[in-house]
Amino acid sequence: GLCWGLAAVHYPTWVNRYGPTDKRTLWMAGINAMLLTGIVSGYVIGGLARATGIATWETLYLLEALLMFSCGLLGSRFDPDVVRVEQSEEAAGAKEDAKEKQSGDQKSFIPKELRALGGSGLFLCTLAAGCFQSGSVGFMLYFITQALGAVFHWSPRSIYIAVSLVITVGPIGGILSGAAYLNRVGGYQNYRKANGMTAVCAILSLLCGCCLPFAGGSPLLYGMANLGLLLFGAAPTAAINGIAVSCVPEAKHFASATQFAMQNLAK
């Protein structure tokens, strides 16, 4: 997890730098969708291995290590110019201006990038939205597993199937559909549209969550409410991550790391 986290903060900044303007939002969504696809695959494979005994957890970890090593080996063959995330001329100019303004200031132990992020209201609001989104979606993915067993008395096999379908259709479908809509209205670079979509999705997700207590003993109603909460909750993912790494250009890597760390803490 630690070694993966060292590289994970680079991906959103790379997409923001090299992604085509008319497809950048879709690329950002693709990264997050593939992350959830890996989680679903691991959940299904782990469940099958536990149910059938075809593999131990040591074997599965070894398989994952080999796959990650292969990806790392292939990644090392890329041209450095393709991997390196350099600042644009505009961002570099902004950074130089900031340096001139701070030339007379007393040095601080807090990196100037973090101070820049702390002074951006847009980044702080986006960070809060990302924490709320990740916390609520992560909690529901855990809670639905417990509820299906404790409330509806489903078998472990049925729970594995149901949760896999819910994750596939809900969060993954939400990420891709939200990005597809946002891409048509200018992408996450259109901050007004992106923030508006985030607010609407938050309200719809909240309404779906309010329906859960009224599901009673109906697994269908409970599943539909959960599906809606996860779908609308995940829809603004590309918008949130995209705004976070682009709103303060001179601190994009710090922004990506802060967003990633806070989202995982919220989960």
PDB file of N, CA and C in Angstrom, residues 153-207:
ATOM      1  N   HIS A 153     -30.139 -11.892   6.044  1.00  0.00           N
ATOM      2  CA  HIS A 153     -29.679 -13.275   6.233  1.00  0.00           C
ATOM      3  C   HIS A 153     -29.305 -13.954   4.922  1.00  0.00           C
ATOM      4  N   TRP A 154     -28.620 -13.208   4.067  1.00  0.00           N
ATOM      5  CA  TRP A 154     -28.162 -13.793   2.810  1.00  0.00           C
ATOM      6  C   TRP A 154     -26.924 -14.650   3.062  1.00  0.00           C
ATOM      7  N   SER A 155     -26.706 -15.609   2.207  1.00  0.00           N
ATOM      8  CA  SER A 155     -25.522 -16.459   2.299  1.00  0.00           C
ATOM      9  C   SER A 155     -24.304 -15.674   1.813  1.00  0.00           C
ATOM     10  N   PRO A 156     -23.103 -16.062   2.260  1.00  0.00           N
ATOM     11  CA  PRO A 156     -21.891 -15.358   1.792  1.00  0.00           C
ATOM     12  C   PRO A 156     -21.773 -15.334   0.268  1.00  0.00           C
ATOM     13  N   ARG A 157     -22.171 -16.420  -0.384  1.00  0.00           N
ATOM     14  CA  ARG A 157     -22.076 -16.459  -1.846  1.00  0.00           C
ATOM     15  C   ARG A 157     -22.987 -15.423  -2.485  1.00  0.00           C
ATOM     16  N   SER A 158     -24.214 -15.303  -1.970  1.00  0.00           N
ATOM     17  CA  SER A 158     -25.153 -14.316  -2.507  1.00  0.00           C
ATOM     18  C   SER A 158     -24.661 -12.891  -2.253  1.00  0.00           C
ATOM     19  N   ILE A 159     -24.033 -12.696  -1.085  1.00  0.00           N
ATOM     20  CA  ILE A 159     -23.511 -11.365  -0.758  1.00  0.00           C
ATOM     21  C   ILE A 159     -22.387 -10.985  -1.713  1.00  0.00           C
ATOM     22  N   TYR A 160     -21.487 -11.930  -2.010  1.00  0.00           N
ATOM     23  CA  TYR A 160     -20.392 -11.655  -2.943  1.00  0.00           C
ATOM     24  C   TYR A 160     -20.941 -11.227  -4.303  1.00  0.00           C
ATOM     25  N   ILE A 161     -21.951 -11.946  -4.777  1.00  0.00           N
ATOM     26  CA  ILE A 161     -22.517 -11.640  -6.095  1.00  0.00           C
ATOM     27  C   ILE A 161     -23.194 -10.269  -6.086  1.00  0.00           C
ATOM     28  N   ALA A 162     -24.018 -10.033  -5.053  1.00  0.00           N
ATOM     29  CA  ALA A 162     -24.769  -8.777  -4.978  1.00  0.00           C
ATOM     30  C   ALA A 162     -23.843  -7.573  -4.864  1.00  0.00           C
ATOM     31  N   VAL A 163     -22.858  -7.660  -3.974  1.00  0.00           N
ATOM     32  CA  VAL A 163     -21.955  -6.532  -3.767  1.00  0.00           C
ATOM     33  C   VAL A 163     -21.123  -6.265  -5.014  1.00  0.00           C
ATOM     34  N   SER A 164     -20.687  -7.324  -5.695  1.00  0.00           N
ATOM     35  CA  SER A 164     -19.915  -7.155  -6.933  1.00  0.00           C
ATOM     36  C   SER A 164     -20.736  -6.423  -7.987  1.00  0.00           C
ATOM     37  N   LEU A 165     -22.017  -6.803  -8.110  1.00  0.00           N
ATOM     38  CA  LEU A 165     -22.881  -6.137  -9.081  1.00  0.00           C
ATOM     39  C   LEU A 165     -23.132  -4.679  -8.698  1.00  0.00           C
ATOM     40  N   VAL A 166     -23.351  -4.443  -7.399  1.00  0.00           N
ATOM     41  CA  VAL A 166     -23.630  -3.081  -6.939  1.00  0.00           C
ATOM     42  C   VAL A 166     -22.419  -2.178  -7.183  1.00  0.00           C
ATOM     43  N   ILE A 167     -21.197  -2.679  -6.883  1.00  0.00           N
ATOM     44  CA  ILE A 167     -19.997  -1.873  -7.100  1.00  0.00           C
ATOM     45  C   ILE A 167     -19.798  -1.594  -8.586  1.00  0.00           C
ATOM     46  N   THR A 168     -20.052  -2.616  -9.419  1.00  0.00           N
ATOM     47  CA  THR A 168     -19.847  -2.458 -10.855  1.00  0.00           C
ATOM     48  C   THR A 168     -20.811  -1.435 -11.444  1.00  0.00           C
ATOM     49  N   VAL A 169     -22.089  -1.559 -11.096  1.00  0.00           N
ATOM     50  CA  VAL A 169     -23.103  -0.669 -11.666  1.00  0.00           C
ATOM     51  C   VAL A 169     -23.110   0.689 -10.969  1.00  0.00           C
ATOM     52  N   GLY A 170     -22.900   0.693  -9.641  1.00  0.00           N
ATOM     53  CA  GLY A 170     -22.990   1.927  -8.872  1.00  0.00           C
ATOM     54  C   GLY A 170     -21.781   2.837  -9.028  1.00  0.00           C
ATOM     55  N   PRO A 171     -20.712   2.610  -8.242  1.00  0.00           N
ATOM     56  CA  PRO A 171     -19.563   3.519  -8.326  1.00  0.00           C
ATOM     57  C   PRO A 171     -18.901   3.590  -9.702  1.00  0.00           C
ATOM     58  N   ILE A 172     -18.661   2.426 -10.330  1.00  0.00           N
ATOM     59  CA  ILE A 172     -18.005   2.461 -11.635  1.00  0.00           C
ATOM     60  C   ILE A 172     -18.901   3.122 -12.677  1.00  0.00           C
ATOM     61  N   GLY A 173     -20.173   2.738 -12.697  1.00  0.00           N
ATOM     62  CA  GLY A 173     -21.115   3.372 -13.623  1.00  0.00           C
ATOM     63  C   GLY A 173     -21.278   4.847 -13.347  1.00  0.00           C
ATOM     64  N   GLY A 174     -21.289   5.215 -12.051  1.00  0.00           N
ATOM     65  CA  GLY A 174     -21.416   6.627 -11.697  1.00  0.00           C
ATOM     66  C   GLY A 174     -20.232   7.452 -12.153  1.00  0.00           C
ATOM     67  N   ILE A 175     -19.019   6.935 -11.955  1.00  0.00           N
ATOM     68  CA  ILE A 175     -17.815   7.653 -12.365  1.00  0.00           C
ATOM     69  C   ILE A 175     -17.823   7.906 -13.875  1.00  0.00           C
ATOM     70  N   LEU A 176     -18.123   6.855 -14.650  1.00  0.00           N
ATOM     71  CA  LEU A 176     -18.072   6.979 -16.106  1.00  0.00           C
ATOM     72  C   LEU A 176     -19.200   7.854 -16.645  1.00  0.00           C
ATOM     73  N   SER A 177     -20.404   7.686 -16.115  1.00  0.00           N
ATOM     74  CA  SER A 177     -21.533   8.493 -16.605  1.00  0.00           C
ATOM     75  C   SER A 177     -21.371   9.958 -16.204  1.00  0.00           C
ATOM     76  N   GLY A 178     -20.888  10.205 -14.988  1.00  0.00           N
ATOM     77  CA  GLY A 178     -20.658  11.580 -14.558  1.00  0.00           C
ATOM     78  C   GLY A 178     -19.608  12.269 -15.409  1.00  0.00           C
ATOM     79  N   ALA A 179     -18.538  11.530 -15.736  1.00  0.00           N
ATOM     80  CA  ALA A 179     -17.484  12.096 -16.577  1.00  0.00           C
ATOM     81  C   ALA A 179     -17.979  12.333 -18.002  1.00  0.00           C
ATOM     82  N   ALA A 180     -18.818  11.415 -18.508  1.00  0.00           N
ATOM     83  CA  ALA A 180     -19.340  11.580 -19.871  1.00  0.00           C
ATOM     84  C   ALA A 180     -20.187  12.854 -19.972  1.00  0.00           C
ATOM     85  N   TYR A 181     -21.029  13.095 -18.948  1.00  0.00           N
ATOM     86  CA  TYR A 181     -21.834  14.321 -18.953  1.00  0.00           C
ATOM     87  C   TYR A 181     -20.948  15.555 -18.851  1.00  0.00           C
ATOM     88  N   LEU A 182     -20.008  15.520 -17.901  1.00  0.00           N
ATOM     89  CA  LEU A 182     -19.165  16.685 -17.676  1.00  0.00           C
ATOM     90  C   LEU A 182     -18.295  16.984 -18.886  1.00  0.00           C
ATOM     91  N   ASN A 183     -17.881  15.947 -19.589  1.00  0.00           N
ATOM     92  CA  ASN A 183     -17.050  16.139 -20.775  1.00  0.00           C
ATOM     93  C   ASN A 183     -17.806  16.878 -21.874  1.00  0.00           C
ATOM     94  N   ARG A 184     -19.125  16.679 -21.918  1.00  0.00           N
ATOM     95  CA  ARG A 184     -19.944  17.353 -22.938  1.00  0.00           C
ATOM     96  C   ARG A 184     -20.153  18.835 -22.642  1.00  0.00           C
ATOM     97  N   VAL A 185     -19.972  19.235 -21.388  1.00  0.00           N
ATOM     98  CA  VAL A 185     -20.222  20.634 -21.022  1.00  0.00           C
ATOM     99  C   VAL A 185     -18.919  21.381 -20.715  1.00  0.00           C
ATOM    100  N   GLY A 186     -17.803  20.847 -21.213  1.00  0.00           N
ATOM    101  CA  GLY A 186     -16.545  21.554 -21.051  1.00  0.00           C
ATOM    102  C   GLY A 186     -15.523  20.889 -20.161  1.00  0.00           C
ATOM    103  N   GLY A 187     -15.850  19.742 -19.563  1.00  0.00           N
ATOM    104  CA  GLY A 187     -14.901  19.036 -18.713  1.00  0.00           C
ATOM    105  C   GLY A 187     -14.754  19.677 -17.349  1.00  0.00           C
ATOM    106  N   TYR A 188     -13.873  19.098 -16.526  1.00  0.00           N
ATOM    107  CA  TYR A 188     -13.693  19.657 -15.185  1.00  0.00           C
ATOM    108  C   TYR A 188     -13.024  21.022 -15.215  1.00  0.00           C
ATOM    109  N   GLN A 189     -12.488  21.421 -16.390  1.00  0.00           N
ATOM    110  CA  GLN A 189     -11.918  22.762 -16.503  1.00  0.00           C
ATOM    111  C   GLN A 189     -12.990  23.833 -16.382  1.00  0.00           C
ATOM    112  N   ASN A 190     -14.241  23.453 -16.684  1.00  0.00           N
ATOM    113  CA  ASN A 190     -15.370  24.366 -16.485  1.00  0.00           C
ATOM    114  C   ASN A 190     -15.799  24.236 -15.024  1.00  0.00           C
ATOM    115  N   TYR A 191     -15.153  24.995 -14.161  1.00  0.00           N
ATOM    116  CA  TYR A 191     -15.346  24.826 -12.719  1.00  0.00           C
ATOM    117  C   TYR A 191     -16.799  25.045 -12.293  1.00  0.00           C
ATOM    118  N   ARG A 192     -17.467  25.976 -12.945  1.00  0.00           N
ATOM    119  CA  ARG A 192     -18.853  26.260 -12.554  1.00  0.00           C
ATOM    120  C   ARG A 192     -19.745  25.051 -12.811  1.00  0.00           C
ATOM    121  N   LYS A 193     -19.641  24.468 -13.979  1.00  0.00           N
ATOM    122  CA  LYS A 193     -20.441  23.285 -14.306  1.00  0.00           C
ATOM    123  C   LYS A 193     -20.052  22.100 -13.429  1.00  0.00           C
ATOM    124  N   ALA A 194     -18.730  21.937 -13.216  1.00  0.00           N
ATOM    125  CA  ALA A 194     -18.255  20.814 -12.413  1.00  0.00           C
ATOM    126  C   ALA A 194     -18.749  20.915 -10.976  1.00  0.00           C
ATOM    127  N   ASN A 195     -18.690  22.101 -10.395  1.00  0.00           N
ATOM    128  CA  ASN A 195     -19.171  22.279  -9.023  1.00  0.00           C
ATOM    129  C   ASN A 195     -20.688  22.143  -8.946  1.00  0.00           C
ATOM    130  N   GLY A 196     -21.382  22.616  -9.986  1.00  0.00           N
ATOM    131  CA  GLY A 196     -22.832  22.462 -10.011  1.00  0.00           C
ATOM    132  C   GLY A 196     -23.245  21.001 -10.063  1.00  0.00           C
ATOM    133  N   MET A 197     -22.563  20.212 -10.888  1.00  0.00           N
ATOM    134  CA  MET A 197     -22.866  18.785 -10.967  1.00  0.00           C
ATOM    135  C   MET A 197     -22.566  18.094  -9.639  1.00  0.00           C
ATOM    136  N   THR A 198     -21.469  18.491  -8.996  1.00  0.00           N
ATOM    137  CA  THR A 198     -21.120  17.908  -7.701  1.00  0.00           C
ATOM    138  C   THR A 198     -22.202  18.180  -6.664  1.00  0.00           C
ATOM    139  N   ALA A 199     -22.720  19.407  -6.645  1.00  0.00           N
ATOM    140  CA  ALA A 199     -23.761  19.764  -5.678  1.00  0.00           C
ATOM    141  C   ALA A 199     -25.049  18.983  -5.936  1.00  0.00           C
ATOM    142  N   VAL A 200     -25.448  18.863  -7.201  1.00  0.00           N
ATOM    143  CA  VAL A 200     -26.676  18.127  -7.541  1.00  0.00           C
ATOM    144  C   VAL A 200     -26.525  16.655  -7.167  1.00  0.00           C
ATOM    145  N   CYS A 201     -25.378  16.067  -7.479  1.00  0.00           N
ATOM    146  CA  CYS A 201     -25.153  14.651  -7.165  1.00  0.00           C
ATOM    147  C   CYS A 201     -25.138  14.416  -5.654  1.00  0.00           C
ATOM    148  N   ALA A 202     -24.593  15.373  -4.891  1.00  0.00           N
ATOM    149  CA  ALA A 202     -24.575  15.241  -3.437  1.00  0.00           C
ATOM    150  C   ALA A 202     -25.999  15.226  -2.875  1.00  0.00           C
ATOM    151  N   ILE A 203     -26.858  16.081  -3.423  1.00  0.00           N
ATOM    152  CA  ILE A 203     -28.254  16.125  -2.953  1.00  0.00           C
ATOM    153  C   ILE A 203     -28.980  14.829  -3.304  1.00  0.00           C
ATOM    154  N   LEU A 204     -28.802  14.348  -4.536  1.00  0.00           N
ATOM    155  CA  LEU A 204     -29.464  13.110  -4.952  1.00  0.00           C
ATOM    156  C   LEU A 204     -28.951  11.911  -4.153  1.00  0.00           C
ATOM    157  N   SER A 205     -27.651  11.892  -3.879  1.00  0.00           N
ATOM    158  CA  SER A 205     -27.087  10.812  -3.071  1.00  0.00           C
ATOM    159  C   SER A 205     -27.651  10.844  -1.653  1.00  0.00           C
ATOM    160  N   LEU A 206     -27.798  12.047  -1.094  1.00  0.00           N
ATOM    161  CA  LEU A 206     -28.363  12.194   0.245  1.00  0.00           C
ATOM    162  C   LEU A 206     -29.816  11.712   0.281  1.00  0.00           C
ATOM    163  N   LEU A 207     -30.588  12.048  -0.750  1.00  0.00           N
ATOM    164  CA  LEU A 207     -31.980  11.615  -0.806  1.00  0.00           C
ATOM    165  C   LEU A 207     -32.078  10.086  -0.875  1.00  0.00           C
TER     166      LEU A 207
END
